[in-house]
Short mmCIF file of C-alpha atoms in Angstrom, two decimals:
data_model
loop_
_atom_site.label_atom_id
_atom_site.label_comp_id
_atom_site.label_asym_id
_atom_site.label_seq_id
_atom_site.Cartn_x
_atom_site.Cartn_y
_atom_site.Cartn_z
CA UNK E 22 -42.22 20.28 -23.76
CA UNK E 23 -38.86 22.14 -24.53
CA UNK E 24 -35.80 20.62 -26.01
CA UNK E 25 -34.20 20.30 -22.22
CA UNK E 26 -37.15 18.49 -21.29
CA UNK E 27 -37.48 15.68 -23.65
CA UNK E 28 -33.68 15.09 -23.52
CA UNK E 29 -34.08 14.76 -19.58
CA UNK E 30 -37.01 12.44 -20.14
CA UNK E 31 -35.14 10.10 -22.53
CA UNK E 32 -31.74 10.46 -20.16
CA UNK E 33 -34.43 9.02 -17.41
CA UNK E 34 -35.74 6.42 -19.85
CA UNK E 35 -31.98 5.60 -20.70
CA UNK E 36 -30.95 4.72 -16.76
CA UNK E 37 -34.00 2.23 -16.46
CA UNK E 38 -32.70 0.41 -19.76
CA UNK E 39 -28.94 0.95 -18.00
CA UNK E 40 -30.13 -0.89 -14.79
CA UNK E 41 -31.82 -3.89 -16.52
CA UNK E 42 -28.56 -4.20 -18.21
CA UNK E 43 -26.23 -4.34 -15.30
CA UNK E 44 -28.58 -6.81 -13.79
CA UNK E 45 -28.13 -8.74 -17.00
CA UNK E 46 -24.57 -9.05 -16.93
CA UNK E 47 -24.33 -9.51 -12.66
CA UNK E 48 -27.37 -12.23 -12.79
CA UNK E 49 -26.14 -13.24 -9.47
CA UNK E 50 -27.22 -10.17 -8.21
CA UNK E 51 -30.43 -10.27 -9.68
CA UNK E 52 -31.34 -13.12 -7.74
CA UNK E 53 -30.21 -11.83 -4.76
CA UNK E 54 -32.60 -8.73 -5.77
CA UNK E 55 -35.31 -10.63 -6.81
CA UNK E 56 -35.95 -12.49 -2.99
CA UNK E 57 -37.85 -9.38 -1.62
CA UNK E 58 -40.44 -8.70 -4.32
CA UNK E 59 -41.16 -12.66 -4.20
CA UNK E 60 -41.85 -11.84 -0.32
CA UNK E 61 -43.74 -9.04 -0.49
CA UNK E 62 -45.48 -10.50 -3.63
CA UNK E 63 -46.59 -13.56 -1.69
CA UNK E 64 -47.94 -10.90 0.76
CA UNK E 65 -49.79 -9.25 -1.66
CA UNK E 66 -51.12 -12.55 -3.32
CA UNK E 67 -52.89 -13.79 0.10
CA UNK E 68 -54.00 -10.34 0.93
CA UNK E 69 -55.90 -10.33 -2.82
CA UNK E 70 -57.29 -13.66 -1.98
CA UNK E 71 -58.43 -12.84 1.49
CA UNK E 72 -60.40 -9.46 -0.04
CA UNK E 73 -61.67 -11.00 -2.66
CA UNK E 74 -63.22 -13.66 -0.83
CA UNK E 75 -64.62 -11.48 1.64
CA UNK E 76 -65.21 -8.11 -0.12
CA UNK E 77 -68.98 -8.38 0.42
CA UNK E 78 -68.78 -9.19 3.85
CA UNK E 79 -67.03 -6.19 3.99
CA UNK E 80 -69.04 -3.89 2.21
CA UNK E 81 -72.17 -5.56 4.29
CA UNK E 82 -69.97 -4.83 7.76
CA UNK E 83 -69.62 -1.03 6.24
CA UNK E 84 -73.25 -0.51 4.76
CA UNK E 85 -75.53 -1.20 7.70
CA UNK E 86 -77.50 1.76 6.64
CA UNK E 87 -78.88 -0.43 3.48
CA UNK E 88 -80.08 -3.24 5.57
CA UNK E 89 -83.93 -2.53 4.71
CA UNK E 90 -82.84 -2.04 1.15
CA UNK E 91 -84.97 -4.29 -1.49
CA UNK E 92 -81.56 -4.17 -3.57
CA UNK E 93 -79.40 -4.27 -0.79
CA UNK E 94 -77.58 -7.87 -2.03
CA UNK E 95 -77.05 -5.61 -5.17
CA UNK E 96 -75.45 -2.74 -3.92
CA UNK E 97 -73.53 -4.56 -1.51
CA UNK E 98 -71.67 -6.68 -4.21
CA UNK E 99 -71.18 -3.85 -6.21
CA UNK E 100 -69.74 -2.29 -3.22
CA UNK E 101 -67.57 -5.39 -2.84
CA UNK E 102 -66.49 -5.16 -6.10
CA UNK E 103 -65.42 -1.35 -5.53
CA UNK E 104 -63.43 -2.57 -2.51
CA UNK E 105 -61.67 -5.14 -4.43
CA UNK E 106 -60.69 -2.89 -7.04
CA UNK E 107 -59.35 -0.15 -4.61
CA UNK E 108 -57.65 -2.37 -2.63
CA UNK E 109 -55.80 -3.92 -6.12
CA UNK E 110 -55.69 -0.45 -7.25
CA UNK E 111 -53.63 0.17 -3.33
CA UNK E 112 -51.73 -3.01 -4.22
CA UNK E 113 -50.14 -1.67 -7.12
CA UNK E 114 -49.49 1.83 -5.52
CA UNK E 115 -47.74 0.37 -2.34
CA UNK E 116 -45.93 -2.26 -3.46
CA UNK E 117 -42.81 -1.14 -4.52
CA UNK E 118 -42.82 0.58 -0.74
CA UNK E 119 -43.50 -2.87 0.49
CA UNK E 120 -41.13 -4.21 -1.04
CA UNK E 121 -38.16 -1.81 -0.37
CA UNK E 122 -39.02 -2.13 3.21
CA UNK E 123 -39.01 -5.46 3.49
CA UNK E 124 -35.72 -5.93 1.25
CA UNK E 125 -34.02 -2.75 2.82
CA UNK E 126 -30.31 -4.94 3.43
CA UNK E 127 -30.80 -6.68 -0.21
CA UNK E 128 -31.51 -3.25 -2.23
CA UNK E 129 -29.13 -1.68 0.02
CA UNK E 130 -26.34 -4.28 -1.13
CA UNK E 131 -27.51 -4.30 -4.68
CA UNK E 132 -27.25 -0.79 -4.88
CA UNK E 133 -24.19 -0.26 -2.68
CA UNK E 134 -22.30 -3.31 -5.46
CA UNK E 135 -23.65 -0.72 -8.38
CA UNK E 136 -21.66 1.84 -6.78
CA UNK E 137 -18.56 -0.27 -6.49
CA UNK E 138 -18.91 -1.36 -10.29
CA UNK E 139 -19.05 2.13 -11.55
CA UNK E 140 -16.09 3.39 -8.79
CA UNK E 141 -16.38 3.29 -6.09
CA UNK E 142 -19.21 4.20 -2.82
CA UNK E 143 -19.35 8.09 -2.10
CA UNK E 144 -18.18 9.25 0.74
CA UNK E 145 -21.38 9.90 3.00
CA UNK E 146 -23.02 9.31 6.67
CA UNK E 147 -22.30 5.79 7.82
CA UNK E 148 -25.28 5.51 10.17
CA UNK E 149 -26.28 1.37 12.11
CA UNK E 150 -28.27 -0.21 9.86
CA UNK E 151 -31.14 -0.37 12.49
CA UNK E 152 -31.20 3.58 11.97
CA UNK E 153 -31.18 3.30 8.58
CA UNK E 154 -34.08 0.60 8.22
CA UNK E 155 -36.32 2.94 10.22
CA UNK E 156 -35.54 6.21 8.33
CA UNK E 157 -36.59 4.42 5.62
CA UNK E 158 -39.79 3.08 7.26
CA UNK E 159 -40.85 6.67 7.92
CA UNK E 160 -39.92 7.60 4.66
CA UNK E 161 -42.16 5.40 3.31
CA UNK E 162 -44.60 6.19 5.18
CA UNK E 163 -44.20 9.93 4.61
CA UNK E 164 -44.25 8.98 0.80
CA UNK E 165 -47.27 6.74 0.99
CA UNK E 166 -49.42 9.58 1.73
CA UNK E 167 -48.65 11.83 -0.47
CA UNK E 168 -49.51 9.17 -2.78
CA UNK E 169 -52.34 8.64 -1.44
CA UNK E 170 -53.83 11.84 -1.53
CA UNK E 171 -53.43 12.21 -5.72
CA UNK E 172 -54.41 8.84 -5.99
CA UNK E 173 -57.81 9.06 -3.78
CA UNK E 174 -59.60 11.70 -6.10
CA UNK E 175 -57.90 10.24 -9.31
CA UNK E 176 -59.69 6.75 -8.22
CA UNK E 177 -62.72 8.80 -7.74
CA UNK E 178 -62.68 10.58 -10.88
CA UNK E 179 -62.29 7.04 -12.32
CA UNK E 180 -65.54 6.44 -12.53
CA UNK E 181 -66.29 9.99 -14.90
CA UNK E 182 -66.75 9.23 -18.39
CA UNK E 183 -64.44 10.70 -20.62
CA UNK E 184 -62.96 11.83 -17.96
CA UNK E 185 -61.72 8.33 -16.42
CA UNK E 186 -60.78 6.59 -19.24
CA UNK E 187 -58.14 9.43 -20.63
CA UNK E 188 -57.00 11.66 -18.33
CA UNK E 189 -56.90 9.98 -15.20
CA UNK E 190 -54.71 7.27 -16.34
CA UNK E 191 -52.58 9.40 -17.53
CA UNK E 192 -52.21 11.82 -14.68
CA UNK E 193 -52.30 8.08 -12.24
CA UNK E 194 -49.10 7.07 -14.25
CA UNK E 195 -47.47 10.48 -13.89
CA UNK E 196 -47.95 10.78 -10.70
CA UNK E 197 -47.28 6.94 -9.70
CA UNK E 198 -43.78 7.17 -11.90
CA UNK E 199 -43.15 10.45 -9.81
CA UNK E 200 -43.34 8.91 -6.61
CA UNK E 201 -42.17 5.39 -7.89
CA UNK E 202 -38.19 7.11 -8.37
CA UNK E 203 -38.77 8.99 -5.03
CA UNK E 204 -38.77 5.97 -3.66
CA UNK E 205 -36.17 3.63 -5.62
CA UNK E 206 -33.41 6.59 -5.87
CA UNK E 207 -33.88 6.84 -1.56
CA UNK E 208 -31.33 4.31 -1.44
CA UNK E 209 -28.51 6.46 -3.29
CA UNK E 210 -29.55 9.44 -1.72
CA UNK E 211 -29.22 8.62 1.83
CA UNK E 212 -25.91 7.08 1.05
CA UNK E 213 -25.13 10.77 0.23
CA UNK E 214 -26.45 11.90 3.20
CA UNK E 215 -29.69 13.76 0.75
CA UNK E 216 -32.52 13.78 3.54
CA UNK E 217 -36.15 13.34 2.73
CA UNK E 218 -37.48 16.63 1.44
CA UNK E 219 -33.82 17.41 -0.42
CA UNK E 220 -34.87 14.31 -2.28
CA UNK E 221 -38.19 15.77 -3.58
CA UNK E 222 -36.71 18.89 -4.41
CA UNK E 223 -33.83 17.46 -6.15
CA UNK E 224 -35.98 15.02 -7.94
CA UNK E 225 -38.74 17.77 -8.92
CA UNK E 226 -36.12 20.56 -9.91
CA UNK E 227 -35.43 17.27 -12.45
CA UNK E 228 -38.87 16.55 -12.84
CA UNK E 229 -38.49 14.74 -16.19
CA UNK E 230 -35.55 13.00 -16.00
CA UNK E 231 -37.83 11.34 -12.77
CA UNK E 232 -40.63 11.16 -14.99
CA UNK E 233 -38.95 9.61 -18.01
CA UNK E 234 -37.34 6.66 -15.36
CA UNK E 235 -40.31 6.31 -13.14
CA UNK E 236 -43.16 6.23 -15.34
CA UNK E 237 -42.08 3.65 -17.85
CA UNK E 238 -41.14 1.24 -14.65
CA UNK E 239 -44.37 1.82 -13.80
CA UNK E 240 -45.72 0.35 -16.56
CA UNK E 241 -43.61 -2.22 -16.43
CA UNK E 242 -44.90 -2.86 -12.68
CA UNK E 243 -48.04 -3.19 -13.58
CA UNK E 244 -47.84 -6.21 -15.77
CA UNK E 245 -48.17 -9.30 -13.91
CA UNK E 246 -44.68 -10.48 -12.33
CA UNK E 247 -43.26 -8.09 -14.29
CA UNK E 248 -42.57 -6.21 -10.64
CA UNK E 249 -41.08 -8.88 -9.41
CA UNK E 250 -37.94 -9.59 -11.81
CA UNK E 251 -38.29 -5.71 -13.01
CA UNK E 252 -37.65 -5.00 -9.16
CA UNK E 253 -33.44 -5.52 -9.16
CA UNK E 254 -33.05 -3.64 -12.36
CA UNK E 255 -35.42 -0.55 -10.96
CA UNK E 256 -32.78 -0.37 -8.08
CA UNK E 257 -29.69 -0.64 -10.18
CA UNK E 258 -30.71 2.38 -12.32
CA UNK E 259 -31.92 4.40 -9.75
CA UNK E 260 -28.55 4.45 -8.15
CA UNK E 261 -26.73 4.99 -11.85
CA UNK E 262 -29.11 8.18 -12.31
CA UNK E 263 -28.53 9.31 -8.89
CA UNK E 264 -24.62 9.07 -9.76
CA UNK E 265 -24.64 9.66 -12.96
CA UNK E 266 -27.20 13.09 -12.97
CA UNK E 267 -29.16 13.70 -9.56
CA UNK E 268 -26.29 14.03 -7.33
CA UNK E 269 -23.30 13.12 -9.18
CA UNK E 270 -20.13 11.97 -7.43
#
């Protein structure tokens, strides 16, 4: 990695540690941030449950082919428990997307107020918010797949030894950071008028600057809860890098 490359990666780093900070000093805004990700947490929580107390019915429901099967209680709760941890391993992938959909006016606020703080909103399209709110649906939507179809073979290749305990966590975290600013820096971006695939090519012509702020939020995500007070300061740093760096104004 050249000498560009790791100072774009720690400039990335820097704007997560920038957002947690404003969301320090503005707590009242962290709150007010923090009331989606409970939501869609709750959500998530009851969706777990429900899976987890019915992954073998599932997996039974999905297997009828193993019904003759001396070992077929066996392979069905090993089944279940592959379901389980897909669907946790899908929890962690989506929920940021979740989450930003559901809290679309809060983020939109947040950011909008980390705008303000730093000078003032840019001049961009002022589309009705119910426009807006299903732009960013589709966006998501759009987003989620491509997710889905690195994450998909990466699960797979989870279960290679070797294989799945080295690289494919770190290629899953690369990937997930990638697409974890893709989403959080949508906010900024469409304030600016940046449309969907402008946003991937600006973000991958600064590929590790995106890596260096998605990737360690990431990691933060995954730690229990973590996500959920993490989730204001995400947003607050994605709209300082977008201003600052990505599409400076």
């Amino acid at each position: 990695m050249g000498r560009r490359q790791v100072g774009g990666f720690a400039d990335g780093i820097g704007f997560a540690f920038r957002g947690v900070g404003w969301v320090a000093r503005h707590p009242r805004w962290w709150l007010f941030g923090v009331i989606p990700a409970l939501i869609a947490l709750v959500l998530y929580v009851l969706a777990l449950i429900w899976l987890g107390t019915h992954a073998t019915d599932v997996a039974e429901w999905i297997t009828p082919f193993a019904d003759d099967w001396g070992w077929r209680d066996l392979f069905r709760v090993l089944v279940g428990i592959m379901i389980f941890v897909g669907g946790l391993a899908l929890a962690v992938v989506t929920f940021t997307a979740v989450a930003l959909a559901i809290g679309e006016p809060f983020y939109e606020k947040l950011s909008e107020k980390v705008e303000e703080d730093l000078g003032g909103l840019p001049g961009g399209v002022d589309l009705p918010f119910w426009r807006t709110f299903f732009r960013s649906i589709r966006d998501s939507i759009v987003t989620l797949v491509y997710v889905l179809m690195f994450t998909i073979p990466l699960f797979a290749l989870g279960f290679v030894p070797v294989v799945g305990q080295t690289v494919v966590p770190v290629l899953g975290a690369i990937i997930s950071g990638f697409f974890l600013t893709v989403e959080l820096t949508a906010l900024a971006m469409e304030r600016r008028g940046i449309a969907r695939k402008e946003r991937f090519a600006l973000l991958r012509s600064n590929l590790a600057m995106s890596l260096g702020f998605g990737v360690p939020v990431f990691l933060a995500f995954l730690v229990p809860l973590v996500v959920v007070v993490a989730m204001p300061g995400a947003v607050a740093g994605a709209a300082m890098m977008v201003r600052g760096r990505l599409a400076a104004s």
